[in-house]
Amino acid sequence: MTSELITARVEDSVNRIRQIFEANDFHHLPVVDNGSVLVGMISREDINKVVQLLAFDSKNAKHGPMRAKDIMSKSPLLLDPDDTIGLAADVFMTNKFHALPVVEDNALVGLVTTHDLLSYCFSSPL
């Protein structure tokens, strides 16, 4: 689990979110409210699609300025810090997700990715 997270705020602009992805080597960005309560997730694929869409409408005439809250996946599936690796693997396989936020007492405390899971599985001797 990654516990030192970079997050977006619900009012962050699409441009700001794009900059976050460009500056970092990750594929999923949790979106939090004014505290640390998780309200959604944005993937690199999500932001790339939105940027392409906005390229056709550079003045944002139809859409207005888009924010994180407009493009995020709302109510993502969550893990609890005490959930097992097996549960995380099952959720990944069943839903074809690649990242799951870890929430404790309504606060975002980490993110588990398929990369984390594979690293764990192959770091111990077979």
PDB file of C-alpha atoms in Angstrom:
ATOM      1  CA  MET A   1       0.000   0.000   0.000  1.00  0.00           C
ATOM      2  CA  THR A   2       1.179   3.475  -0.811  1.00  0.00           C
ATOM      3  CA  SER A   3       0.448   5.803   2.087  1.00  0.00           C
ATOM      4  CA  GLU A   4       2.194   8.981   0.948  1.00  0.00           C
ATOM      5  CA  LEU A   5      -0.394  10.083  -1.571  1.00  0.00           C
ATOM      6  CA  ILE A   6      -0.763  12.948  -3.940  1.00  0.00           C
ATOM      7  CA  THR A   7      -4.426  13.862  -4.219  1.00  0.00           C
ATOM      8  CA  ALA A   8      -6.653  16.195  -6.174  1.00  0.00           C
ATOM      9  CA  ARG A   9      -9.343  18.418  -4.691  1.00  0.00           C
ATOM     10  CA  VAL A  10     -12.882  18.401  -6.090  1.00  0.00           C
ATOM     11  CA  GLU A  11     -12.459  21.938  -7.461  1.00  0.00           C
ATOM     12  CA  ASP A  12      -9.073  21.331  -9.138  1.00  0.00           C
ATOM     13  CA  SER A  13      -9.119  22.151 -12.840  1.00  0.00           C
ATOM     14  CA  VAL A  14      -8.557  19.599 -15.572  1.00  0.00           C
ATOM     15  CA  ASN A  15      -5.325  21.428 -16.387  1.00  0.00           C
ATOM     16  CA  ARG A  16      -4.108  21.079 -12.785  1.00  0.00           C
ATOM     17  CA  ILE A  17      -4.955  17.365 -12.785  1.00  0.00           C
ATOM     18  CA  ARG A  18      -3.142  16.893 -16.100  1.00  0.00           C
ATOM     19  CA  GLN A  19      -0.083  18.598 -14.591  1.00  0.00           C
ATOM     20  CA  ILE A  20      -0.174  16.259 -11.586  1.00  0.00           C
ATOM     21  CA  PHE A  21      -0.190  13.207 -13.862  1.00  0.00           C
ATOM     22  CA  GLU A  22       2.594  14.627 -16.053  1.00  0.00           C
ATOM     23  CA  ALA A  23       4.800  15.305 -13.023  1.00  0.00           C
ATOM     24  CA  ASN A  24       4.310  11.867 -11.458  1.00  0.00           C
ATOM     25  CA  ASP A  25       4.667   8.271 -12.523  1.00  0.00           C
ATOM     26  CA  PHE A  26       1.311   6.925 -11.404  1.00  0.00           C
ATOM     27  CA  HIS A  27      -1.970   6.073 -13.068  1.00  0.00           C
ATOM     28  CA  HIS A  28      -4.625   6.838 -10.445  1.00  0.00           C
ATOM     29  CA  LEU A  29      -5.372   9.997  -8.514  1.00  0.00           C
ATOM     30  CA  PRO A  30      -7.670  10.030  -5.484  1.00  0.00           C
ATOM     31  CA  VAL A  31      -9.981  13.039  -5.213  1.00  0.00           C
ATOM     32  CA  VAL A  32     -10.709  14.360  -1.727  1.00  0.00           C
ATOM     33  CA  ASP A  33     -13.003  17.012  -0.313  1.00  0.00           C
ATOM     34  CA  ASN A  34     -11.641  19.920   1.741  1.00  0.00           C
ATOM     35  CA  GLY A  35     -10.496  17.435   4.376  1.00  0.00           C
ATOM     36  CA  SER A  36      -9.161  14.008   3.617  1.00  0.00           C
ATOM     37  CA  VAL A  37     -12.471  12.317   2.814  1.00  0.00           C
ATOM     38  CA  LEU A  38     -12.281  10.394  -0.455  1.00  0.00           C
ATOM     39  CA  VAL A  39     -15.008  11.429  -2.896  1.00  0.00           C
ATOM     40  CA  GLY A  40     -13.726   9.906  -6.148  1.00  0.00           C
ATOM     41  CA  MET A  41     -10.898   8.656  -8.340  1.00  0.00           C
ATOM     42  CA  ILE A  42      -9.455   9.837 -11.646  1.00  0.00           C
ATOM     43  CA  SER A  43      -7.305   7.606 -13.835  1.00  0.00           C
ATOM     44  CA  ARG A  44      -4.657   8.728 -16.292  1.00  0.00           C
ATOM     45  CA  GLU A  45      -6.911   7.306 -19.010  1.00  0.00           C
ATOM     46  CA  ASP A  46      -9.831   9.440 -17.752  1.00  0.00           C
ATOM     47  CA  ILE A  47      -7.814  12.649 -17.912  1.00  0.00           C
ATOM     48  CA  ASN A  48      -6.383  11.817 -21.350  1.00  0.00           C
ATOM     49  CA  LYS A  49      -9.905  11.328 -22.739  1.00  0.00           C
ATOM     50  CA  VAL A  50     -11.090  14.619 -21.256  1.00  0.00           C
ATOM     51  CA  VAL A  51      -8.072  16.522 -22.577  1.00  0.00           C
ATOM     52  CA  GLN A  52      -8.748  15.125 -26.068  1.00  0.00           C
ATOM     53  CA  LEU A  53     -12.411  16.099 -25.805  1.00  0.00           C
ATOM     54  CA  LEU A  54     -11.529  19.623 -24.707  1.00  0.00           C
ATOM     55  CA  ALA A  55      -9.050  19.961 -27.576  1.00  0.00           C
ATOM     56  CA  PHE A  56     -12.058  19.955 -29.900  1.00  0.00           C
ATOM     57  CA  ASP A  57     -13.665  22.703 -27.836  1.00  0.00           C
ATOM     58  CA  SER A  58     -10.721  24.878 -26.807  1.00  0.00           C
ATOM     59  CA  LYS A  59     -12.946  27.692 -25.598  1.00  0.00           C
ATOM     60  CA  ASN A  60     -14.931  25.309 -23.381  1.00  0.00           C
ATOM     61  CA  ALA A  61     -18.050  26.867 -24.867  1.00  0.00           C
ATOM     62  CA  LYS A  62     -20.170  23.783 -24.335  1.00  0.00           C
ATOM     63  CA  HIS A  63     -18.666  22.424 -21.164  1.00  0.00           C
ATOM     64  CA  GLY A  64     -17.448  25.393 -19.173  1.00  0.00           C
ATOM     65  CA  PRO A  65     -14.319  24.936 -17.110  1.00  0.00           C
ATOM     66  CA  MET A  66     -14.209  21.285 -16.081  1.00  0.00           C
ATOM     67  CA  ARG A  67     -13.157  20.322 -12.585  1.00  0.00           C
ATOM     68  CA  ALA A  68     -12.165  17.096 -10.844  1.00  0.00           C
ATOM     69  CA  LYS A  69     -15.732  16.680  -9.599  1.00  0.00           C
ATOM     70  CA  ASP A  70     -16.945  16.629 -13.224  1.00  0.00           C
ATOM     71  CA  ILE A  71     -14.693  13.819 -14.425  1.00  0.00           C
ATOM     72  CA  MET A  72     -13.993  11.647 -11.378  1.00  0.00           C
ATOM     73  CA  SER A  73     -15.463   8.221 -10.795  1.00  0.00           C
ATOM     74  CA  LYS A  74     -17.687   8.758  -7.796  1.00  0.00           C
ATOM     75  CA  SER A  75     -18.107   6.280  -4.922  1.00  0.00           C
ATOM     76  CA  PRO A  76     -15.181   3.990  -5.769  1.00  0.00           C
ATOM     77  CA  LEU A  77     -14.900   0.602  -4.118  1.00  0.00           C
ATOM     78  CA  LEU A  78     -12.794   0.841  -0.971  1.00  0.00           C
ATOM     79  CA  LEU A  79     -10.509  -1.269   1.146  1.00  0.00           C
ATOM     80  CA  ASP A  80     -10.097  -1.092   4.915  1.00  0.00           C
ATOM     81  CA  PRO A  81      -6.534  -1.219   6.298  1.00  0.00           C
ATOM     82  CA  ASP A  82      -7.360  -4.601   7.859  1.00  0.00           C
ATOM     83  CA  ASP A  83      -8.627  -6.176   4.629  1.00  0.00           C
ATOM     84  CA  THR A  84      -6.624  -9.103   3.311  1.00  0.00           C
ATOM     85  CA  ILE A  85      -4.446  -9.222   0.225  1.00  0.00           C
ATOM     86  CA  GLY A  86      -6.758 -11.956  -1.037  1.00  0.00           C
ATOM     87  CA  LEU A  87      -9.748  -9.624  -0.829  1.00  0.00           C
ATOM     88  CA  ALA A  88      -7.853  -6.927  -2.724  1.00  0.00           C
ATOM     89  CA  ALA A  89      -6.884  -9.456  -5.419  1.00  0.00           C
ATOM     90  CA  ASP A  90     -10.486 -10.636  -5.683  1.00  0.00           C
ATOM     91  CA  VAL A  91     -11.774  -7.068  -6.095  1.00  0.00           C
ATOM     92  CA  PHE A  92      -9.125  -6.364  -8.748  1.00  0.00           C
ATOM     93  CA  MET A  93      -9.988  -9.494 -10.730  1.00  0.00           C
ATOM     94  CA  THR A  94     -13.758  -9.176 -10.408  1.00  0.00           C
ATOM     95  CA  ASN A  95     -13.937  -5.499 -11.349  1.00  0.00           C
ATOM     96  CA  LYS A  96     -10.895  -5.087 -13.600  1.00  0.00           C
ATOM     97  CA  PHE A  97      -9.640  -2.226 -11.434  1.00  0.00           C
ATOM     98  CA  HIS A  98      -5.978  -1.393 -11.026  1.00  0.00           C
ATOM     99  CA  ALA A  99      -6.169   0.761  -7.877  1.00  0.00           C
ATOM    100  CA  LEU A 100      -8.211   0.646  -4.692  1.00  0.00           C
ATOM    101  CA  PRO A 101      -8.292   3.429  -2.119  1.00  0.00           C
ATOM    102  CA  VAL A 102      -7.794   2.422   1.504  1.00  0.00           C
ATOM    103  CA  VAL A 103     -10.055   4.327   3.895  1.00  0.00           C
ATOM    104  CA  GLU A 104     -10.167   4.309   7.688  1.00  0.00           C
ATOM    105  CA  ASP A 105     -12.752   6.308   9.665  1.00  0.00           C
ATOM    106  CA  ASN A 106     -13.801   8.081   6.438  1.00  0.00           C
ATOM    107  CA  ALA A 107     -10.234   9.324   5.846  1.00  0.00           C
ATOM    108  CA  LEU A 108      -8.092   8.284   2.884  1.00  0.00           C
ATOM    109  CA  VAL A 109      -5.023   6.523   4.292  1.00  0.00           C
ATOM    110  CA  GLY A 110      -3.568   4.785   1.257  1.00  0.00           C
ATOM    111  CA  LEU A 111      -3.889   3.279  -2.177  1.00  0.00           C
ATOM    112  CA  VAL A 112      -3.323  -0.347  -3.186  1.00  0.00           C
ATOM    113  CA  THR A 113      -2.509  -1.051  -6.825  1.00  0.00           C
ATOM    114  CA  THR A 114      -2.082  -4.201  -8.848  1.00  0.00           C
ATOM    115  CA  HIS A 115       1.617  -3.297  -8.958  1.00  0.00           C
ATOM    116  CA  ASP A 116       1.714  -3.336  -5.133  1.00  0.00           C
ATOM    117  CA  LEU A 117       0.060  -6.737  -5.107  1.00  0.00           C
ATOM    118  CA  LEU A 118       2.469  -8.219  -7.659  1.00  0.00           C
ATOM    119  CA  SER A 119       5.466  -6.730  -5.852  1.00  0.00           C
ATOM    120  CA  TYR A 120       4.300  -8.316  -2.607  1.00  0.00           C
ATOM    121  CA  CYS A 121       3.666 -11.705  -4.202  1.00  0.00           C
ATOM    122  CA  PHE A 122       7.032 -11.897  -5.921  1.00  0.00           C
ATOM    123  CA  SER A 123       9.199 -10.329  -3.219  1.00  0.00           C
ATOM    124  CA  SER A 124       9.060 -13.426  -1.010  1.00  0.00           C
ATOM    125  CA  PRO A 125      10.879 -16.633  -1.944  1.00  0.00           C
ATOM    126  CA  LEU A 126       8.743 -19.266  -3.652  1.00  0.00           C
TER     127      LEU A 126
END
